[in-house]
């Protein structure tokens, strides 16, 4: 896509100011942090409840971006770039995408539903790409922003589109329908996701069906609820397991390879083998089958292709690699749009200066090979990739376009060469089309650990951060606590994400935590909340900022500062307003002020205190006492020292319960990790951490036989027992055993029996269809850490921070 600024001005009905009108753009961006932004970028300055991209325009101009869609021109930016002024930048982006969609007249498949959209999209791409040039949504780009960005990837080389549309509340689908304009509609499974945005299930289904209001055909599983809500003029193509009046009637026959679908369609009966047994995959497979039938594929082709369907990995995963490497595993897809996303993710998560890309042939770009790999080269250069390994006959022919590049005809030849390749102290993005089997490369480069892992959902952290940001005034800064190894979630990885989101401060408990982050490349200011005097020298050397909470500590720090000839080194003063843990008490304030008035060795970066009962509204009087005392003492310091530092008092619960006490900054802790003690607020947060393991062994025991140390469990009946390789050395409390706790296996509860051992625990799986190697959820959505904490009479903090460092952390983005 290459368009002139003048043409875009007309499409958006915008008013243009500054710059010239005869420039062109070939790239759309909404992310100010992307290294792909350049002079050919059109940047839409989106405004949301938690962020206003107009504040990044000055920086973008400095980086060479010249074209912006804005609601206003920021101060001091006049005449420095082209500004297209509109009333609403998101609506302008959607309008621009809708215009782009109107230029093309080939079939577009539109997908909506609660579950299965991305999987059906990827499977349809696999099934149809031998016969069509397919353009599709990258990853799960199905939102009010994601859909227009997906549509803008269409070009003249494609002849079929597949796009997702996701909604969470009323009055959203009309906007997406105007952009996608699907000619073929598919309604996938309707579940409980986003129920809170609708009055009832009928309202949710009715809103989703708006995507298909101009479609030629609607494919869905026939049921009375959907049928009643469909427009009477809609043409449908339905399927069912129970209703023989559906266009396609299906009987399921499980077998060793998965499931056989017995198809009854237009007086034709035939069978299709699919490699799945679980209900969700079967339903998603049938949605794909229906498209093949609608396109009049012959039975043999349907049978041959459907049996080759595969599990879809929808997440970018961050893993620990060999030799201090970090791996970003995106080894199941290779298209141009998702490469752009993966490279942005690499930049947000890079843990080393050295960045390596392992890349396969790229398919379905809609471009000639010369055009495609020239664009790929531009991306790689813009993202400052240190070296590149390309794998595949096609991409290898263009290796001279890539910096520091080695090429291999196929994955097997890369693996043969692997012993002579050196990997160490680098971030490695592994991105390849599925048939290149890059999972074998991931296996080679991944650091080997035991089978228990803690998965960290980076999207959920971003969501939770934005949720709390939405409660703040625009001028309120935010410090996020990453102490205790990021509440068990990982220190650097979380810190890097927060830096990407431009939070103002990070908070750690001790100096060594901050030093680790600084050594890893974190540039955000880091406050050390509990510094010991023995760590002051290290704090200064690593440019950390200590909290000073006593006269003794202040004198000790000033002594070192004087020895080092420091001037105005930033410190933070803590006042004790009733927590009685750390801090200057009221009777010390005058002496504190006197000392600070007579030194220029330090500067007061902030004044803070800590609420003792911000989470318990039964203690409102005491909390207001603390707030008032903080106001009194901090104001006294501001007046007498003639300073204007940041003041902060509120923690996670305080943000919600005491919004009038935000002052200049808040300190967000457990909330960003998805935990709240407020039941209503908990519904708004997304689960961040999921602790997983596998079934090591299943055995059968008879009545009267025991399990585990001390024979604390004795079976009343014959039972089936599963052993899970996780125990108290991994951070699972022994008190969670003996029938109190449970794990989840195949969506069913399995009670923990007997004593939890150091390295394993046992569960009763008598009534669960499971096998050795099946996944086990220790905590996540079921059970939640809140649930475990309540039963153990403790707090979620303890559950999360207890998870041992020997448990491997895997970070992913949906």
PDB file of C-alpha atoms in Angstrom, residues 627-734:
ATOM      1  CA  UNK A 627      -3.859  10.204  55.018  1.00  0.00           C
ATOM      2  CA  UNK A 628      -4.302  13.364  57.095  1.00  0.00           C
ATOM      3  CA  UNK A 629      -1.040  12.820  58.958  1.00  0.00           C
ATOM      4  CA  UNK A 630       0.799  12.246  55.679  1.00  0.00           C
ATOM      5  CA  UNK A 631      -0.655  15.447  54.274  1.00  0.00           C
ATOM      6  CA  UNK A 632       0.392  17.377  57.390  1.00  0.00           C
ATOM      7  CA  UNK A 633       3.967  16.078  57.619  1.00  0.00           C
ATOM      8  CA  UNK A 634       4.759  16.033  53.900  1.00  0.00           C
ATOM      9  CA  UNK A 635       3.341  19.556  53.464  1.00  0.00           C
ATOM     10  CA  UNK A 636       5.542  20.751  56.323  1.00  0.00           C
ATOM     11  CA  UNK A 637       8.597  19.320  54.544  1.00  0.00           C
ATOM     12  CA  UNK A 638       7.613  20.865  51.220  1.00  0.00           C
ATOM     13  CA  UNK A 639       7.151  24.281  52.804  1.00  0.00           C
ATOM     14  CA  UNK A 640      10.243  24.373  55.002  1.00  0.00           C
ATOM     15  CA  UNK A 641      12.582  22.814  52.452  1.00  0.00           C
ATOM     16  CA  UNK A 642      11.061  24.749  49.541  1.00  0.00           C
ATOM     17  CA  UNK A 643      10.902  21.596  47.422  1.00  0.00           C
ATOM     18  CA  UNK A 644       8.312  19.979  45.185  1.00  0.00           C
ATOM     19  CA  UNK A 645       8.999  16.223  45.195  1.00  0.00           C
ATOM     20  CA  UNK A 646       6.712  13.396  44.157  1.00  0.00           C
ATOM     21  CA  UNK A 647       4.370  12.380  46.976  1.00  0.00           C
ATOM     22  CA  UNK A 648       2.917   8.870  47.070  1.00  0.00           C
ATOM     23  CA  UNK A 649       0.860   6.918  49.561  1.00  0.00           C
ATOM     24  CA  UNK A 650      -1.467   4.459  47.814  1.00  0.00           C
ATOM     25  CA  UNK A 651      -0.849   0.776  47.146  1.00  0.00           C
ATOM     26  CA  UNK A 652      -3.045  -1.449  44.944  1.00  0.00           C
ATOM     27  CA  UNK A 653      -6.041  -1.486  47.291  1.00  0.00           C
ATOM     28  CA  UNK A 654      -5.607   2.213  48.011  1.00  0.00           C
ATOM     29  CA  UNK A 655      -5.903   3.041  44.294  1.00  0.00           C
ATOM     30  CA  UNK A 656      -9.408   1.617  44.317  1.00  0.00           C
ATOM     31  CA  UNK A 657     -10.620   2.549  47.792  1.00  0.00           C
ATOM     32  CA  UNK A 658      -9.067   6.002  48.295  1.00  0.00           C
ATOM     33  CA  UNK A 659      -8.915   7.730  44.892  1.00  0.00           C
ATOM     34  CA  UNK A 660      -8.739  11.203  46.458  1.00  0.00           C
ATOM     35  CA  UNK A 661      -5.344  10.356  47.982  1.00  0.00           C
ATOM     36  CA  UNK A 662      -3.499   9.693  44.720  1.00  0.00           C
ATOM     37  CA  UNK A 663      -1.135  12.622  45.234  1.00  0.00           C
ATOM     38  CA  UNK A 664       1.558  12.594  42.514  1.00  0.00           C
ATOM     39  CA  UNK A 665       2.140   8.840  42.189  1.00  0.00           C
ATOM     40  CA  UNK A 666       0.727   5.479  43.256  1.00  0.00           C
ATOM     41  CA  UNK A 667       2.493   2.170  43.899  1.00  0.00           C
ATOM     42  CA  UNK A 668       0.878  -0.723  42.063  1.00  0.00           C
ATOM     43  CA  UNK A 669       1.758  -4.153  43.399  1.00  0.00           C
ATOM     44  CA  UNK A 670      -0.233  -7.382  43.515  1.00  0.00           C
ATOM     45  CA  UNK A 671      -2.977  -5.951  41.297  1.00  0.00           C
ATOM     46  CA  UNK A 672      -0.794  -5.906  38.188  1.00  0.00           C
ATOM     47  CA  UNK A 673      -0.210  -9.630  38.749  1.00  0.00           C
ATOM     48  CA  UNK A 674      -3.965 -10.251  38.567  1.00  0.00           C
ATOM     49  CA  UNK A 675      -4.952 -10.471  42.229  1.00  0.00           C
ATOM     50  CA  UNK A 676      -7.398  -8.308  44.177  1.00  0.00           C
ATOM     51  CA  UNK A 677      -9.139  -8.801  47.496  1.00  0.00           C
ATOM     52  CA  UNK A 678     -12.203  -7.024  46.101  1.00  0.00           C
ATOM     53  CA  UNK A 679     -14.523  -9.553  44.443  1.00  0.00           C
ATOM     54  CA  UNK A 680     -15.917  -7.086  41.912  1.00  0.00           C
ATOM     55  CA  UNK A 681     -12.484  -5.769  41.006  1.00  0.00           C
ATOM     56  CA  UNK A 682     -11.162  -9.337  40.647  1.00  0.00           C
ATOM     57  CA  UNK A 683     -13.654  -9.861  37.809  1.00  0.00           C
ATOM     58  CA  UNK A 684     -11.968  -7.044  35.876  1.00  0.00           C
ATOM     59  CA  UNK A 685      -8.461  -8.489  36.202  1.00  0.00           C
ATOM     60  CA  UNK A 686      -6.919 -11.176  34.018  1.00  0.00           C
ATOM     61  CA  UNK A 687      -5.078 -14.177  35.378  1.00  0.00           C
ATOM     62  CA  UNK A 688      -1.328 -13.728  34.947  1.00  0.00           C
ATOM     63  CA  UNK A 689       0.301 -16.833  36.425  1.00  0.00           C
ATOM     64  CA  UNK A 690      -0.582 -20.445  35.679  1.00  0.00           C
ATOM     65  CA  UNK A 691       1.458 -23.141  37.428  1.00  0.00           C
ATOM     66  CA  UNK A 692       1.471 -26.315  35.334  1.00  0.00           C
ATOM     67  CA  UNK A 693       2.899 -29.780  35.555  1.00  0.00           C
ATOM     68  CA  UNK A 694       2.175 -33.195  34.049  1.00  0.00           C
ATOM     69  CA  UNK A 695       1.114 -36.632  35.202  1.00  0.00           C
ATOM     70  CA  UNK A 696       4.283 -38.676  35.721  1.00  0.00           C
ATOM     71  CA  UNK A 697       2.597 -41.965  36.525  1.00  0.00           C
ATOM     72  CA  UNK A 698      -0.850 -43.443  37.077  1.00  0.00           C
ATOM     73  CA  UNK A 699      -1.343 -46.506  39.267  1.00  0.00           C
ATOM     74  CA  UNK A 700      -4.338 -48.417  40.613  1.00  0.00           C
ATOM     75  CA  UNK A 701      -4.672 -49.272  44.305  1.00  0.00           C
ATOM     76  CA  UNK A 702      -7.150 -51.399  46.211  1.00  0.00           C
ATOM     77  CA  UNK A 703      -9.271 -50.607  49.252  1.00  0.00           C
ATOM     78  CA  UNK A 704      -7.108 -50.478  52.364  1.00  0.00           C
ATOM     79  CA  UNK A 705      -3.907 -49.524  50.540  1.00  0.00           C
ATOM     80  CA  UNK A 706      -2.205 -46.249  51.429  1.00  0.00           C
ATOM     81  CA  UNK A 707      -0.512 -43.415  49.554  1.00  0.00           C
ATOM     82  CA  UNK A 708       2.516 -41.354  50.605  1.00  0.00           C
ATOM     83  CA  UNK A 709       4.497 -40.738  53.780  1.00  0.00           C
ATOM     84  CA  UNK A 710       2.849 -41.631  57.066  1.00  0.00           C
ATOM     85  CA  UNK A 711      -0.004 -43.495  55.325  1.00  0.00           C
ATOM     86  CA  UNK A 712      -2.107 -40.345  55.763  1.00  0.00           C
ATOM     87  CA  UNK A 713      -4.402 -41.487  52.958  1.00  0.00           C
ATOM     88  CA  UNK A 714      -5.942 -44.961  52.938  1.00  0.00           C
ATOM     89  CA  UNK A 715      -8.299 -45.863  50.107  1.00  0.00           C
ATOM     90  CA  UNK A 716     -11.875 -46.852  50.943  1.00  0.00           C
ATOM     91  CA  UNK A 717     -12.383 -48.318  47.459  1.00  0.00           C
ATOM     92  CA  UNK A 718     -10.258 -49.277  44.480  1.00  0.00           C
ATOM     93  CA  UNK A 719      -8.830 -46.029  43.156  1.00  0.00           C
ATOM     94  CA  UNK A 720      -6.695 -44.561  40.390  1.00  0.00           C
ATOM     95  CA  UNK A 721      -3.825 -42.389  41.657  1.00  0.00           C
ATOM     96  CA  UNK A 722      -1.769 -39.917  39.596  1.00  0.00           C
ATOM     97  CA  UNK A 723       1.674 -38.708  40.685  1.00  0.00           C
ATOM     98  CA  UNK A 724       2.604 -35.120  39.746  1.00  0.00           C
ATOM     99  CA  UNK A 725       6.269 -33.946  39.758  1.00  0.00           C
ATOM    100  CA  UNK A 726       5.856 -30.876  41.984  1.00  0.00           C
ATOM    101  CA  UNK A 727       6.206 -30.605  45.746  1.00  0.00           C
ATOM    102  CA  UNK A 728       7.037 -28.377  48.670  1.00  0.00           C
ATOM    103  CA  UNK A 729      10.546 -27.718  47.299  1.00  0.00           C
ATOM    104  CA  UNK A 730       8.769 -26.057  44.363  1.00  0.00           C
ATOM    105  CA  UNK A 731       6.729 -23.895  46.728  1.00  0.00           C
ATOM    106  CA  UNK A 732       3.565 -25.947  47.260  1.00  0.00           C
ATOM    107  CA  UNK A 733       2.536 -25.775  50.924  1.00  0.00           C
ATOM    108  CA  UNK A 734       2.350 -29.176  52.655  1.00  0.00           C
TER     109      UNK A 734
END
